[in-house]
Amino acid sequence: MEVTENTQKPYRILSLDGGGAKGFYTLGVLDEIEKNTGKPICESFDLIFGTSTGSIIAVLLARGESVGEILKLYNNHVPKVMKGNKAKTRSKALNDLANDIFKDTTISSFKTGIGIVATNWKDERPLIFKASVEQAHGSIGSFVPFFGCSVADAVISSCSAYPFFNTHYITKNNGDILEVGDGGFCANNPTLYAIADAIKALNIKQENIRVVSLGVGNYPSVGIWNKFKKALGGWKVIRHSFNTDFLQKILETNTNSMDVLRFILFKNIETVRISDSFTEPTMATDLLEKNLVKLNRLIQKGRLSYANKEAELKKILNY
């Protein structure tokens, strides 16, 4: 049902950035939010948007999973996906995992609004999987939830970070076959897309919108020469390092650009943005991190970031 213009109830949005294995940081923040509100995340937010690793977390939260359960899943599976030394290997691991975890997840499984951001690779445009026709910005008559694709396909699409993962192919309900890639190429920080849905599609007044936007943190670069010294891959190691650093630079620039635009266009919308920077050399990491000790440190950093923003979060979430 469409929300009317005179709605007074706060409309709460949760936006989750992409960032591969660095999603452990996001989960550290979310775990503190869930424990301190005393209820599942899906009950604290009306709409959850996610990109890449944020899409995995978004789907699991929207279907009612606890953050603790998601942390167990990440601990068990993220290192296995990231340890592959080729895009083909990582992509197969991602596809197998997504199809296993989300095989029984349907649109009716969601307990709150959701949006999953991917990229239409050939047309160089955003492709956003949505569950409700109320989120459509036109073409209502032809709207089909998630374009008729499985939830697993939506998540795989959003996480296909080329060149470290292969692009993915989906078949829409109308028969169109699309090559899709990671949502981070168009909106690694999906906050603006979520706000657009709330204002333009759902008719929520700006003064009623509350946003919690979670990043994955910013860390020192691992450094190509350090990687080279620790491995025996020669040129392949150097090339891999250049590619990783370059992709991260693209994603981080995209993330920051979206947040600057959010502030300029919607500075009156009450927003808490959490994505702290860490300078300790021991925190050097990238989106393909597979060391569980280091990933656990990201969780701890997320908890500390929550503590720094707790007063603002309490105001937005009313706990």
GROMACS .gro file of C-alpha atoms in nm:
model
  319
    1MET     CA    1   0.000   0.000   0.000
    2GLU     CA    2   0.137   0.340  -0.097
    3VAL     CA    3   0.238   0.563   0.192
    4THR     CA    4   0.047   0.892   0.188
    5GLU     CA    5   0.195   1.239   0.195
    6ASN     CA    6   0.069   1.317   0.544
    7THR     CA    7   0.243   1.021   0.703
    8GLN     CA    8   0.397   1.120   1.036
    9LYS     CA    9   0.560   0.788   1.128
   10PRO     CA   10   0.938   0.788   1.070
   11TYR     CA   11   1.039   0.583   0.767
   12ARG     CA   12   1.372   0.415   0.840
   13ILE     CA   13   1.620   0.311   0.572
   14LEU     CA   14   1.926   0.088   0.614
   15SER     CA   15   2.187   0.118   0.337
   16LEU     CA   16   2.475  -0.132   0.315
   17ASP     CA   17   2.787  -0.066   0.108
   18GLY     CA   18   2.979  -0.316  -0.101
   19GLY     CA   19   3.334  -0.421  -0.015
   20GLY     CA   20   3.381  -0.798  -0.034
   21ALA     CA   21   3.528  -0.954   0.279
   22LYS     CA   22   3.531  -0.613   0.447
   23GLY     CA   23   3.159  -0.668   0.509
   24PHE     CA   24   3.274  -0.814   0.842
   25TYR     CA   25   3.308  -0.452   0.959
   26THR     CA   26   2.945  -0.383   0.863
   27LEU     CA   27   2.836  -0.688   1.060
   28GLY     CA   28   3.022  -0.563   1.366
   29VAL     CA   29   2.816  -0.241   1.357
   30LEU     CA   30   2.491  -0.428   1.289
   31ASP     CA   31   2.549  -0.675   1.571
   32GLU     CA   32   2.570  -0.389   1.818
   33ILE     CA   33   2.258  -0.225   1.674
   34GLU     CA   34   2.062  -0.549   1.702
   35LYS     CA   35   2.175  -0.626   2.055
   36ASN     CA   36   2.107  -0.275   2.179
   37THR     CA   37   1.766  -0.236   2.016
   38GLY     CA   38   1.672  -0.582   2.140
   39LYS     CA   39   1.501  -0.682   1.815
   40PRO     CA   40   1.586  -0.817   1.470
   41ILE     CA   41   1.720  -0.563   1.221
   42CYS     CA   42   1.422  -0.626   0.992
   43GLU     CA   43   1.195  -0.485   1.261
   44SER     CA   44   1.400  -0.166   1.296
   45PHE     CA   45   1.394  -0.068   0.927
   46ASP     CA   46   1.126  -0.024   0.662
   47LEU     CA   47   1.363  -0.056   0.367
   48ILE     CA   48   1.703  -0.222   0.332
   49PHE     CA   49   1.926  -0.158   0.030
   50GLY     CA   50   2.249  -0.346  -0.032
   51THR     CA   51   2.533  -0.360  -0.283
   52SER     CA   52   2.768  -0.657  -0.333
   53THR     CA   53   2.857  -0.796   0.012
   54GLY     CA   54   2.589  -0.556   0.138
   55SER     CA   55   2.336  -0.738  -0.082
   56ILE     CA   56   2.409  -1.069   0.090
   57ILE     CA   57   2.365  -0.911   0.430
   58ALA     CA   58   2.054  -0.720   0.316
   59VAL     CA   59   1.875  -1.033   0.192
   60LEU     CA   60   1.956  -1.229   0.505
   61LEU     CA   61   1.842  -0.945   0.731
   62ALA     CA   62   1.525  -0.887   0.528
   63ARG     CA   63   1.422  -1.248   0.564
   64GLY     CA   64   1.463  -1.224   0.941
   65GLU     CA   65   1.808  -1.368   1.010
   66SER     CA   66   1.990  -1.246   1.319
   67VAL     CA   67   2.326  -1.074   1.277
   68GLY     CA   68   2.482  -1.350   1.485
   69GLU     CA   69   2.364  -1.608   1.234
   70ILE     CA   70   2.502  -1.403   0.946
   71LEU     CA   71   2.838  -1.371   1.121
   72LYS     CA   72   2.858  -1.750   1.150
   73LEU     CA   73   2.780  -1.782   0.781
   74TYR     CA   74   3.048  -1.526   0.690
   75ASN     CA   75   3.305  -1.697   0.911
   76ASN     CA   76   3.234  -2.034   0.755
   77HIS     CA   77   3.214  -1.933   0.390
   78VAL     CA   78   3.381  -1.601   0.301
   79PRO     CA   79   3.739  -1.733   0.333
   80LYS     CA   80   3.645  -2.032   0.115
   81VAL     CA   81   3.510  -1.805  -0.159
   82MET     CA   82   3.805  -1.566  -0.144
   83LYS     CA   83   4.081  -1.827  -0.141
   84GLY     CA   84   4.030  -1.910  -0.508
   85ASN     CA   85   4.320  -1.790  -0.723
   86LYS     CA   86   4.112  -1.732  -1.038
   87ALA     CA   87   3.791  -1.545  -1.116
   88LYS     CA   88   3.636  -1.868  -1.243
   89THR     CA   89   3.709  -2.046  -0.914
   90ARG     CA   90   3.576  -1.764  -0.697
   91SER     CA   91   3.266  -1.727  -0.914
   92LYS     CA   92   3.184  -2.098  -0.888
   93ALA     CA   93   3.224  -2.086  -0.510
   94LEU     CA   94   3.000  -1.776  -0.492
   95ASN     CA   95   2.736  -1.929  -0.720
   96ASP     CA   96   2.729  -2.257  -0.528
   97LEU     CA   97   2.703  -2.077  -0.195
   98ALA     CA   98   2.430  -1.836  -0.306
   99ASN     CA   99   2.221  -2.111  -0.462
  100ASP     CA  100   2.251  -2.316  -0.145
  101ILE     CA  101   2.177  -2.036   0.105
  102PHE     CA  102   1.899  -1.872  -0.095
  103LYS     CA  103   1.745  -2.175  -0.268
  104ASP     CA  104   1.427  -2.151  -0.060
  105THR     CA  105   1.416  -1.770  -0.041
  106THR     CA  106   1.129  -1.612  -0.234
  107ILE     CA  107   0.982  -1.264  -0.246
  108SER     CA  108   0.732  -1.370   0.020
  109SER     CA  109   1.026  -1.450   0.251
  110PHE     CA  110   1.103  -1.081   0.302
  111LYS     CA  111   0.976  -0.916   0.619
  112THR     CA  112   1.068  -0.563   0.513
  113GLY     CA  113   1.128  -0.366   0.191
  114ILE     CA  114   1.444  -0.448  -0.003
  115GLY     CA  115   1.657  -0.331  -0.294
  116ILE     CA  116   1.960  -0.510  -0.442
  117VAL     CA  117   2.193  -0.305  -0.664
  118ALA     CA  118   2.371  -0.460  -0.962
  119THR     CA  119   2.506  -0.326  -1.293
  120ASN     CA  120   2.373  -0.395  -1.641
  121TRP     CA  121   2.716  -0.465  -1.787
  122LYS     CA  122   2.647  -0.415  -2.157
  123ASP     CA  123   2.422  -0.109  -2.125
  124GLU     CA  124   2.636   0.044  -1.846
  125ARG     CA  125   2.333   0.122  -1.633
  126PRO     CA  126   2.217   0.035  -1.282
  127LEU     CA  127   1.999  -0.273  -1.244
  128ILE     CA  128   1.809  -0.280  -0.916
  129PHE     CA  129   1.623  -0.587  -0.796
  130LYS     CA  130   1.312  -0.485  -0.601
  131ALA     CA  131   1.047  -0.694  -0.433
  132SER     CA  132   0.749  -0.456  -0.446
  133VAL     CA  133   0.576  -0.278  -0.732
  134GLU     CA  134   0.536   0.016  -0.492
  135GLN     CA  135   0.909   0.081  -0.547
  136ALA     CA  136   0.870   0.110  -0.925
  137HIS     CA  137   0.955   0.441  -1.090
  138GLY     CA  138   0.731   0.389  -1.392
  139SER     CA  139   0.654   0.086  -1.612
  140ILE     CA  140   0.429  -0.040  -1.335
  141GLY     CA  141   0.233  -0.261  -1.574
  142SER     CA  142   0.541  -0.464  -1.664
  143PHE     CA  143   0.696  -0.472  -1.315
  144VAL     CA  144   0.780  -0.818  -1.185
  145PRO     CA  145   0.957  -0.865  -0.849
  146PHE     CA  146   1.331  -0.921  -0.900
  147PHE     CA  147   1.264  -0.926  -1.278
  148GLY     CA  148   1.137  -1.279  -1.232
  149CYS     CA  149   1.486  -1.397  -1.127
  150SER     CA  150   1.573  -1.598  -0.819
  151VAL     CA  151   1.701  -1.426  -0.509
  152ALA     CA  152   2.027  -1.616  -0.558
  153ASP     CA  153   2.064  -1.467  -0.907
  154ALA     CA  154   2.013  -1.117  -0.769
  155VAL     CA  155   2.281  -1.164  -0.502
  156ILE     CA  156   2.530  -1.323  -0.743
  157SER     CA  157   2.472  -1.035  -0.986
  158SER     CA  158   2.538  -0.774  -0.719
  159CYS     CA  159   2.856  -0.953  -0.604
  160SER     CA  160   3.017  -1.019  -0.944
  161ALA     CA  161   3.312  -0.784  -0.900
  162TYR     CA  162   3.498  -0.814  -1.228
  163PRO     CA  163   3.789  -0.892  -1.279
  164PHE     CA  164   3.806  -1.089  -0.953
  165PHE     CA  165   3.474  -1.258  -1.028
  166ASN     CA  166   3.321  -1.333  -1.365
  167THR     CA  167   3.020  -1.133  -1.476
  168HIS     CA  168   2.689  -1.316  -1.437
  169TYR     CA  169   2.402  -1.386  -1.675
  170ILE     CA  170   2.034  -1.365  -1.585
  171THR     CA  171   1.716  -1.425  -1.782
  172LYS     CA  172   1.436  -1.182  -1.702
  173ASN     CA  173   1.071  -1.280  -1.697
  174ASN     CA  174   1.022  -1.127  -2.044
  175GLY     CA  175   1.295  -1.345  -2.192
  176ASP     CA  176   1.570  -1.080  -2.202
  177ILE     CA  177   1.914  -1.222  -2.127
  178LEU     CA  178   2.141  -0.975  -1.948
  179GLU     CA  179   2.508  -0.980  -1.857
  180VAL     CA  180   2.536  -0.824  -1.513
  181GLY     CA  181   2.817  -0.717  -1.283
  182ASP     CA  182   2.886  -0.591  -0.935
  183GLY     CA  183   2.656  -0.316  -0.810
  184GLY     CA  184   2.961  -0.128  -0.684
  185PHE     CA  185   3.037  -0.006  -1.034
  186CYS     CA  186   2.727   0.215  -1.026
  187ALA     CA  187   2.648   0.258  -0.655
  188ASN     CA  188   2.884   0.099  -0.406
  189ASN     CA  189   2.702   0.313  -0.151
  190PRO     CA  190   2.332   0.261  -0.240
  191THR     CA  191   2.187   0.527  -0.008
  192LEU     CA  192   2.072   0.760  -0.288
  193TYR     CA  193   1.879   0.482  -0.462
  194ALA     CA  194   1.703   0.396  -0.138
  195ILE     CA  195   1.613   0.759  -0.071
  196ALA     CA  196   1.484   0.791  -0.428
  197ASP     CA  197   1.250   0.496  -0.371
  198ALA     CA  198   1.122   0.646  -0.047
  199ILE     CA  199   1.056   0.994  -0.188
  200LYS     CA  200   0.962   0.935  -0.550
  201ALA     CA  201   0.795   0.593  -0.541
  202LEU     CA  202   0.659   0.562  -0.188
  203ASN     CA  203   0.573   0.932  -0.141
  204ILE     CA  204   0.748   0.963   0.194
  205LYS     CA  205   0.806   1.322   0.302
  206GLN     CA  206   1.174   1.400   0.342
  207GLU     CA  207   1.130   1.516   0.701
  208ASN     CA  208   0.997   1.171   0.792
  209ILE     CA  209   1.289   0.975   0.649
  210ARG     CA  210   1.567   0.845   0.874
  211VAL     CA  211   1.878   0.679   0.723
  212VAL     CA  212   2.149   0.457   0.863
  213SER     CA  213   2.422   0.418   0.601
  214LEU     CA  214   2.692   0.162   0.677
  215GLY     CA  215   3.022   0.132   0.493
  216VAL     CA  216   3.294  -0.130   0.527
  217GLY     CA  217   3.563   0.097   0.672
  218ASN     CA  218   3.879   0.230   0.511
  219TYR     CA  219   4.212   0.053   0.559
  220PRO     CA  220   4.577   0.084   0.455
  221SER     CA  221   4.665  -0.081   0.126
  222VAL     CA  222   4.832  -0.420   0.158
  223GLY     CA  223   5.096  -0.301  -0.089
  224ILE     CA  224   5.214  -0.482  -0.397
  225TRP     CA  225   5.572  -0.530  -0.283
  226ASN     CA  226   5.468  -0.683   0.050
  227LYS     CA  227   5.245  -0.922  -0.139
  228PHE     CA  228   5.529  -1.000  -0.378
  229LYS     CA  229   5.769  -1.085  -0.092
  230LYS     CA  230   5.515  -1.319   0.067
  231ALA     CA  231   5.430  -1.515  -0.244
  232LEU     CA  232   5.602  -1.685  -0.532
  233GLY     CA  233   5.374  -1.574  -0.809
  234GLY     CA  234   5.610  -1.332  -0.983
  235TRP     CA  235   5.434  -1.106  -1.230
  236LYS     CA  236   5.093  -1.261  -1.152
  237VAL     CA  237   5.119  -1.143  -0.790
  238ILE     CA  238   5.212  -0.789  -0.895
  239ARG     CA  239   4.935  -0.776  -1.155
  240HIS     CA  240   4.681  -0.909  -0.903
  241SER     CA  241   4.787  -0.641  -0.653
  242PHE     CA  242   4.759  -0.362  -0.908
  243ASN     CA  243   4.412  -0.485  -1.005
  244THR     CA  244   4.297  -0.511  -0.643
  245ASP     CA  245   4.421  -0.163  -0.553
  246PHE     CA  246   4.272  -0.015  -0.871
  247LEU     CA  247   3.930  -0.172  -0.817
  248GLN     CA  248   3.926  -0.063  -0.454
  249LYS     CA  249   4.013   0.292  -0.561
  250ILE     CA  250   3.719   0.291  -0.804
  251LEU     CA  251   3.477   0.156  -0.543
  252GLU     CA  252   3.591   0.391  -0.268
  253THR     CA  253   3.570   0.693  -0.498
  254ASN     CA  254   3.221   0.585  -0.601
  255THR     CA  255   3.122   0.539  -0.236
  256ASN     CA  256   3.243   0.882  -0.132
  257SER     CA  257   3.090   1.053  -0.437
  258MET     CA  258   2.749   0.907  -0.356
  259ASP     CA  259   2.776   1.025   0.003
  260VAL     CA  260   2.874   1.377  -0.103
  261LEU     CA  261   2.574   1.389  -0.337
  262ARG     CA  262   2.349   1.255  -0.061
  263PHE     CA  263   2.462   1.535   0.167
  264ILE     CA  264   2.418   1.805  -0.099
  265LEU     CA  265   2.078   1.690  -0.221
  266PHE     CA  266   1.926   1.562   0.102
  267LYS     CA  267   2.111   1.730   0.387
  268ASN     CA  268   1.778   1.776   0.565
  269ILE     CA  269   1.725   1.399   0.585
  270GLU     CA  270   1.848   1.277   0.920
  271THR     CA  271   2.134   1.038   0.838
  272VAL     CA  272   2.398   0.848   1.032
  273ARG     CA  273   2.690   0.744   0.813
  274ILE     CA  274   2.933   0.492   0.967
  275SER     CA  275   3.253   0.396   0.785
  276ASP     CA  276   3.561   0.489   0.986
  277SER     CA  277   3.920   0.501   0.862
  278PHE     CA  278   4.197   0.299   1.027
  279THR     CA  279   4.564   0.376   0.982
  280GLU     CA  280   4.735   0.097   1.176
  281PRO     CA  281   4.960  -0.104   0.941
  282THR     CA  282   4.822  -0.425   1.093
  283MET     CA  283   4.478  -0.331   0.956
  284ALA     CA  284   4.599  -0.344   0.594
  285THR     CA  285   4.341  -0.545   0.401
  286ASP     CA  286   4.142  -0.560   0.079
  287LEU     CA  287   3.813  -0.696  -0.052
  288LEU     CA  288   3.960  -1.047  -0.105
  289GLU     CA  289   4.084  -1.087   0.254
  290LYS     CA  290   4.060  -1.447   0.378
  291ASN     CA  291   4.253  -1.437   0.706
  292LEU     CA  292   3.991  -1.496   0.976
  293VAL     CA  293   4.204  -1.335   1.247
  294LYS     CA  294   4.219  -1.013   1.048
  295LEU     CA  295   3.850  -1.038   0.955
  296ASN     CA  296   3.763  -1.070   1.323
  297ARG     CA  297   3.953  -0.746   1.380
  298LEU     CA  298   3.718  -0.582   1.129
  299ILE     CA  299   3.423  -0.697   1.339
  300GLN     CA  300   3.584  -0.542   1.646
  301LYS     CA  301   3.642  -0.215   1.460
  302GLY     CA  302   3.276  -0.215   1.359
  303ARG     CA  303   3.174  -0.248   1.723
  304LEU     CA  304   3.394   0.049   1.814
  305SER     CA  305   3.244   0.254   1.532
  306TYR     CA  306   2.897   0.175   1.667
  307ALA     CA  307   3.000   0.303   2.010
  308ASN     CA  308   3.116   0.631   1.857
  309LYS     CA  309   2.777   0.683   1.689
  310GLU     CA  310   2.548   0.527   1.949
  311ALA     CA  311   2.383   0.853   2.056
  312GLU     CA  312   2.290   0.939   1.694
  313LEU     CA  313   2.166   0.587   1.627
  314LYS     CA  314   1.949   0.592   1.939
  315LYS     CA  315   1.787   0.911   1.815
  316ILE     CA  316   1.709   0.766   1.472
  317LEU     CA  317   1.600   0.421   1.587
  318ASN     CA  318   1.432   0.537   1.907
  319TYR     CA  319   1.578   0.290   2.157
   0.00000   0.00000   0.00000
